[in-house]
CSV table of C-alpha atoms (C1' of nucleotides) in Angstrom, one decimal:
chain,number,residue,atom,x,y,z
U,1,MET,CA,29.1,43.1,-28.7
U,2,SER,CA,26.5,45.1,-26.6
U,3,GLY,CA,26.0,49.0,-26.2
U,4,SER,CA,29.6,49.8,-26.7
U,5,GLY,CA,29.5,53.5,-27.0
U,6,PRO,CA,31.2,54.1,-23.7
U,7,ILE,CA,33.9,51.6,-24.4
U,8,ARG,CA,35.1,53.7,-27.2
U,9,LEU,CA,35.1,57.0,-25.6
U,10,PHE,CA,37.1,55.0,-23.0
U,11,SER,CA,39.7,53.9,-25.5
U,12,PHE,CA,39.5,57.5,-27.0
U,13,GLU,CA,41.1,58.6,-23.7
U,14,ILE,CA,44.1,56.5,-24.4
U,15,ILE,CA,44.9,57.3,-28.1
U,16,GLY,CA,42.6,60.2,-28.8
U,17,ARG,CA,44.0,63.0,-27.4
U,18,LYS,CA,46.1,65.3,-29.7
U,19,TRP,CA,49.5,64.0,-29.3
U,20,LYS,CA,49.0,60.3,-27.6
U,21,TYR,CA,48.6,58.4,-31.0
U,22,ASP,CA,51.8,59.7,-32.2
U,23,MET,CA,53.8,59.5,-29.0
U,24,LEU,CA,52.8,55.9,-28.8
U,25,CYS,CA,53.9,55.1,-32.3
U,26,HIS,CA,57.2,56.4,-31.9
U,27,LEU,CA,57.5,54.2,-29.0
U,28,THR,CA,56.8,51.1,-30.9
U,29,GLN,CA,60.4,51.8,-32.6
U,30,GLY,CA,61.8,51.1,-29.2
U,31,LYS,CA,63.1,53.1,-26.2
U,32,LYS,CA,63.2,56.9,-26.3
U,33,ARG,CA,64.5,59.7,-24.3
U,34,MET,CA,62.6,62.8,-23.9
U,35,SER,CA,64.8,64.8,-26.1
U,36,GLU,CA,64.6,62.2,-29.0
U,37,LYS,CA,60.9,62.5,-28.6
U,38,LYS,CA,60.9,66.3,-28.8
U,39,ARG,CA,63.0,65.9,-31.8
U,40,LEU,CA,60.6,63.5,-33.4
U,41,MET,CA,57.4,65.8,-32.8
U,42,PRO,CA,58.8,69.4,-33.4
U,43,ASN,CA,55.6,71.0,-32.7
U,44,ILE,CA,54.7,69.8,-29.3
U,45,THR,CA,55.5,71.7,-26.3
U,46,ARG,CA,57.5,70.6,-23.4
U,47,LYS,CA,54.7,70.7,-21.3
U,48,MET,CA,52.3,68.9,-23.3
U,49,LEU,CA,54.9,66.1,-23.7
U,50,ALA,CA,55.7,65.8,-20.2
U,51,GLN,CA,52.0,65.7,-19.2
U,52,GLN,CA,50.8,63.3,-21.8
U,53,LEU,CA,53.7,61.1,-21.0
U,54,ARG,CA,52.5,60.9,-17.5
U,55,GLU,CA,48.9,60.1,-18.3
U,56,LEU,CA,49.8,57.2,-20.6
U,57,GLU,CA,52.1,56.0,-17.7
U,58,ASN,CA,49.2,56.3,-15.2
U,59,ASP,CA,47.2,54.1,-17.8
U,60,GLY,CA,49.9,51.6,-17.8
U,61,MET,CA,51.0,52.0,-21.3
U,62,ILE,CA,54.6,53.0,-20.9
U,63,ASN,CA,57.0,52.5,-18.5
U,64,ARG,CA,59.5,55.3,-17.3
U,65,SER,CA,63.0,54.8,-16.3
U,66,ALA,CA,64.9,57.5,-14.6
U,67,TYR,CA,68.6,57.1,-14.5
U,68,GLU,CA,70.4,59.0,-11.5
U,69,GLN,CA,72.8,61.2,-13.1
U,70,VAL,CA,73.9,64.7,-14.2
U,71,PRO,CA,72.6,65.8,-16.5
U,72,PRO,CA,69.5,63.5,-16.1
U,73,LYS,CA,68.4,60.9,-18.4
U,74,VAL,CA,64.9,59.6,-18.6
U,75,GLU,CA,63.8,56.9,-21.1
U,76,TYR,CA,60.2,55.9,-22.0
U,77,GLU,CA,59.2,52.6,-23.7
U,78,LEU,CA,55.9,50.7,-24.4
U,79,SER,CA,55.1,48.5,-21.3
U,80,GLU,CA,54.0,44.9,-21.9
U,81,TYR,CA,50.3,46.2,-21.8
U,82,GLY,CA,51.1,48.9,-24.3
U,83,GLN,CA,52.5,46.4,-26.6
U,84,SER,CA,49.0,45.0,-27.0
U,85,LEU,CA,48.2,48.1,-28.9
U,86,GLU,CA,51.1,47.9,-31.1
U,87,ARG,CA,49.5,46.0,-34.1
U,88,ILE,CA,46.6,48.4,-34.3
U,89,LEU,CA,48.8,51.4,-33.8
U,90,ASN,CA,50.9,50.4,-36.9
U,91,ALA,CA,48.0,49.4,-38.9
U,92,LEU,CA,46.3,52.7,-38.3
U,93,CYS,CA,49.8,54.5,-39.2
U,94,ASP,CA,49.9,52.8,-42.5
U,95,TRP,CA,46.5,53.7,-43.1
U,96,GLY,CA,47.3,57.3,-42.3
U,97,ALA,CA,50.1,57.2,-44.8
U,98,ALA,CA,47.7,56.0,-47.5
U,99,HIS,CA,45.2,58.6,-46.6
U,100,ILE,CA,47.5,61.5,-46.8
U,101,GLU,CA,48.7,60.4,-50.3
U,102,ARG,CA,45.1,60.5,-51.4
U,103,VAL,CA,44.3,64.0,-50.0
U,104,TYR,CA,47.5,65.3,-51.6
U,105,GLY,CA,47.3,63.3,-54.7
U,106,GLU,CA,51.0,62.3,-54.8
U,107,PRO,CA,53.1,59.8,-53.2
U,108,LEU,CA,54.4,60.7,-49.4
U,109,SER,CA,57.9,60.3,-50.6
U,110,VAL,CA,57.4,63.5,-52.7
U,111,LEU,CA,55.8,65.8,-50.1
U,112,GLU,CA,58.0,68.0,-48.3
U,113,ASP,CA,58.1,67.4,-44.3
U,114,SER,CA,57.9,71.2,-44.2
U,115,ILE,CA,54.4,71.4,-46.0
U,116,LEU,CA,52.9,68.8,-43.7
U,117,ASN,CA,54.3,70.2,-40.5
U,118,GLU,CA,53.0,73.6,-41.6
U,119,GLN,CA,49.4,72.1,-41.4
U,120,PHE,CA,49.7,71.4,-37.6
U,121,LYS,CA,51.5,74.3,-36.2
Z,1,MET,CA,58.8,55.0,-42.7
Z,2,SER,CA,60.1,58.8,-42.6
Z,3,GLY,CA,59.2,61.7,-40.5
Z,4,SER,CA,55.5,60.7,-39.7
Z,5,GLY,CA,54.1,62.8,-37.1
Z,6,PRO,CA,51.9,64.8,-39.4
Z,7,ILE,CA,50.7,61.7,-40.8
Z,8,ARG,CA,49.1,60.8,-37.5
Z,9,LEU,CA,47.8,64.4,-36.8
Z,10,PHE,CA,46.2,64.0,-40.2
Z,11,SER,CA,44.5,60.7,-39.6
Z,12,PHE,CA,43.7,61.9,-36.3
Z,13,GLU,CA,41.5,64.3,-37.8
Z,14,ILE,CA,39.6,61.4,-39.1
Z,15,ILE,CA,38.9,59.5,-36.0
Z,16,GLY,CA,40.3,61.3,-33.2
Z,17,ARG,CA,37.5,63.8,-32.8
Z,18,LYS,CA,35.4,63.0,-29.9
Z,19,TRP,CA,32.5,61.2,-31.4
Z,20,LYS,CA,33.9,60.0,-34.8
Z,21,TYR,CA,35.5,56.7,-33.8
Z,22,ASP,CA,32.2,55.6,-32.3
Z,23,MET,CA,30.5,56.8,-35.2
Z,24,LEU,CA,32.3,55.0,-37.6
Z,25,CYS,CA,32.2,51.8,-35.7
Z,26,HIS,CA,28.4,51.6,-35.7
Z,27,LEU,CA,28.4,52.0,-39.5
Z,28,THR,CA,30.5,49.0,-39.6
Z,29,GLN,CA,27.4,47.2,-38.7
Z,30,GLY,CA,25.6,48.5,-41.5
Z,31,LYS,CA,23.4,51.4,-42.5
Z,32,LYS,CA,22.2,53.6,-40.0
Z,33,ARG,CA,19.4,56.4,-39.9
Z,34,MET,CA,20.2,59.5,-38.0
Z,35,SER,CA,17.6,58.7,-35.3
Z,36,GLU,CA,19.3,55.2,-34.7
Z,37,LYS,CA,22.6,56.9,-34.4
Z,38,LYS,CA,21.2,59.0,-31.9
Z,39,ARG,CA,19.8,56.3,-30.0
Z,40,LEU,CA,23.2,54.3,-30.0
Z,41,MET,CA,25.0,57.3,-28.8
Z,42,PRO,CA,22.6,58.6,-26.0
Z,43,ASN,CA,25.0,61.4,-25.0
Z,44,ILE,CA,25.8,63.2,-28.2
Z,45,THR,CA,23.8,66.1,-29.2
Z,46,ARG,CA,21.9,66.5,-32.4
Z,47,LYS,CA,24.5,69.1,-33.2
Z,48,MET,CA,27.4,67.3,-32.8
Z,49,LEU,CA,25.9,64.5,-34.6
Z,50,ALA,CA,24.9,66.2,-37.9
Z,51,GLN,CA,28.1,68.3,-37.7
Z,52,GLN,CA,30.5,65.3,-37.6
Z,53,LEU,CA,28.6,63.0,-40.0
Z,54,ARG,CA,29.0,66.2,-42.5
Z,55,GLU,CA,32.9,66.1,-41.8
Z,56,LEU,CA,33.1,62.3,-42.4
Z,57,GLU,CA,31.1,62.7,-45.5
Z,58,ASN,CA,33.4,65.5,-46.9
Z,59,ASP,CA,36.3,63.2,-46.0
Z,60,GLY,CA,35.0,60.7,-48.0
Z,61,MET,CA,34.5,58.1,-45.2
Z,62,ILE,CA,30.7,57.7,-45.6
Z,63,ASN,CA,27.7,58.0,-47.8
Z,64,ARG,CA,24.7,59.8,-47.2
Z,65,SER,CA,21.4,59.1,-48.8
Z,66,ALA,CA,18.4,61.0,-48.5
Z,67,TYR,CA,14.8,59.8,-49.2
Z,68,GLU,CA,12.4,62.6,-50.5
Z,69,GLN,CA,9.6,61.6,-48.3
Z,70,VAL,CA,7.7,63.2,-45.3
Z,71,PRO,CA,8.8,62.7,-42.8
Z,72,PRO,CA,12.4,62.8,-44.1
Z,73,LYS,CA,14.5,59.7,-43.9
Z,74,VAL,CA,18.2,59.8,-44.4
Z,75,GLU,CA,20.8,57.0,-44.3
Z,76,TYR,CA,24.4,56.7,-43.7
Z,77,GLU,CA,26.7,54.0,-44.4
Z,78,LEU,CA,30.7,53.4,-44.8
Z,79,SER,CA,31.7,54.4,-48.1
Z,80,GLU,CA,34.1,52.0,-50.0
Z,81,TYR,CA,36.8,54.0,-48.9
Z,82,GLY,CA,35.8,54.2,-45.3
Z,83,GLN,CA,35.7,50.4,-45.3
Z,84,SER,CA,39.3,50.5,-45.8
Z,85,LEU,CA,39.5,51.5,-42.1
Z,86,GLU,CA,36.9,48.7,-40.9
Z,87,ARG,CA,39.3,46.2,-39.6
Z,88,ILE,CA,41.5,48.6,-37.6
Z,89,LEU,CA,38.2,50.1,-36.2
Z,90,ASN,CA,37.0,46.6,-35.2
Z,91,ALA,CA,40.5,46.0,-33.8
Z,92,LEU,CA,40.6,49.0,-31.9
Z,93,CYS,CA,37.2,48.5,-30.6
Z,94,ASP,CA,38.1,44.9,-29.1
Z,95,TRP,CA,41.0,46.4,-27.5
Z,96,GLY,CA,38.9,49.2,-26.0
Z,97,ALA,CA,36.5,46.2,-24.5
Z,98,ALA,CA,39.5,44.5,-23.1
Z,99,HIS,CA,40.9,47.6,-21.7
Z,100,ILE,CA,37.6,48.5,-20.0
Z,101,GLU,CA,37.6,45.2,-18.3
Z,102,ARG,CA,41.0,45.6,-17.1
Z,103,VAL,CA,40.0,49.2,-15.5
Z,104,TYR,CA,37.0,47.9,-13.8
Z,105,GLY,CA,38.4,44.5,-12.9
Z,106,GLU,CA,35.3,42.6,-13.9
Z,107,PRO,CA,33.8,41.3,-17.2
Z,108,LEU,CA,32.1,43.8,-19.6
Z,109,SER,CA,28.6,41.7,-19.4
Z,110,VAL,CA,28.5,42.4,-15.8
Z,111,LEU,CA,28.9,46.2,-16.3
Z,112,GLU,CA,25.9,48.3,-16.4
Z,113,ASP,CA,25.7,50.3,-19.5
Z,114,SER,CA,24.7,53.2,-17.1
Z,115,ILE,CA,27.9,53.1,-15.2
Z,116,LEU,CA,29.5,53.4,-18.3
Z,117,ASN,CA,27.4,56.0,-19.6
Z,118,GLU,CA,27.6,58.2,-16.6
Z,119,GLN,CA,31.4,58.5,-16.9
Z,120,PHE,CA,30.9,60.5,-20.3
Z,121,LYS,CA,27.9,62.6,-19.8
T,1,DC,C1',12.4,62.9,-38.5
T,2,DA,C1',16.6,65.5,-39.7
T,3,DG,C1',18.3,69.1,-39.6
T,4,DT,C1',20.2,74.7,-38.4
T,5,DA,C1',21.2,78.8,-35.8
T,6,DT,C1',22.7,81.1,-31.5
T,7,DC,C1',24.8,81.7,-27.4
T,8,DC,C1',28.3,80.3,-24.0
T,9,DC,C1',31.2,77.9,-21.4
T,10,DC,C1',35.0,75.1,-20.3
T,11,DC,C1',39.5,73.3,-20.8
T,12,DC,C1',42.9,71.5,-24.1
T,13,DA,C1',47.0,73.2,-25.6
T,14,DG,C1',50.2,77.0,-26.3
T,15,DA,C1',53.8,80.6,-24.6
T,16,DT,C1',57.0,81.6,-21.3
T,17,DA,C1',59.7,81.6,-17.3
T,18,DC,C1',61.8,79.1,-13.7
T,19,DT,C1',64.3,74.7,-11.2
T,20,DG,C1',67.0,70.6,-9.8
N,1,DC,C1',68.5,67.3,-19.6
N,2,DA,C1',64.0,66.8,-17.9
N,3,DG,C1',61.0,68.7,-15.8
N,4,DT,C1',57.2,72.2,-13.2
N,5,DA,C1',54.3,76.6,-12.6
N,6,DT,C1',51.4,80.0,-14.4
N,7,DC,C1',48.8,82.7,-17.5
N,8,DT,C1',46.0,83.1,-21.5
N,9,DG,C1',43.0,82.3,-25.7
N,10,DG,C1',40.7,79.6,-29.0
N,11,DG,C1',37.7,76.5,-30.4
N,12,DG,C1',35.2,72.2,-29.6
N,13,DG,C1',31.3,70.8,-27.7
N,14,DG,C1',27.0,71.4,-24.5
N,15,DA,C1',22.1,73.5,-24.4
N,16,DT,C1',18.3,75.2,-26.2
N,17,DA,C1',15.3,76.9,-29.4
N,18,DC,C1',13.6,76.9,-34.3
N,19,DT,C1',12.4,75.0,-39.2
N,20,DG,C1',11.0,72.1,-43.6
DNA sequence: CAGTATCCCCCCAGATACTG
DNA sequence: CAGTATCTGGGGGGATACTG
């Protein structure tokens, strides 16, 4: 593989922004409404959530489907193309779980969510 | 797997900063001197190179060995722990290569490095 | 060659308020 | 519920110059 730096900066744009990796991972579990995503990611703001979902949509990673009703209902899901990242995403997530245990020195199950959330307010 | 947002933000710190993913990938090919890394990543500044190498070292991802000589010679390599990321890193890099071809609509081999580098000045 | 030390700018992301 | 608009700051990262 040749001079590949820019390649990585390219894919960095897809998963490297603060919330995108996390957002994509949640979608590997299936369709999610915006409100669900907000609940899954307590520290993200509405603005960033909407903004980065748009970017992922423009990059072809996710599909957005809006139901015309009141109150509105919108669902997001991994596109077929987005699914090509699924295995990697999950592998990275598993590594992250192991890593956090290494850092804190105890199993994830023992760590309070609140402690972790505190880190990234 | 339970509430895992913070887990991802945690591992995001390891590979998510602008240059780290790229830096780690180069090290999967073997030991590299600082000057080699600079050559491999033309657009990074000396400051960022040194700084992020330090952070990766502190996170236990890489080993640094300095030879006491003039002129100085320093080599960096993936630590044993760092190698646990190797498969994922390579998979992500392959995905990135495919992605860039999709974006530009032609095989990577045809694309000039200069065009890609231009993107990320 | 392999780093530090400064200075500085841009823009990512947060806070808040408003709309259909 | 699912967004958008506006304002703001903090810090990540660039440029440049200097050192062992």
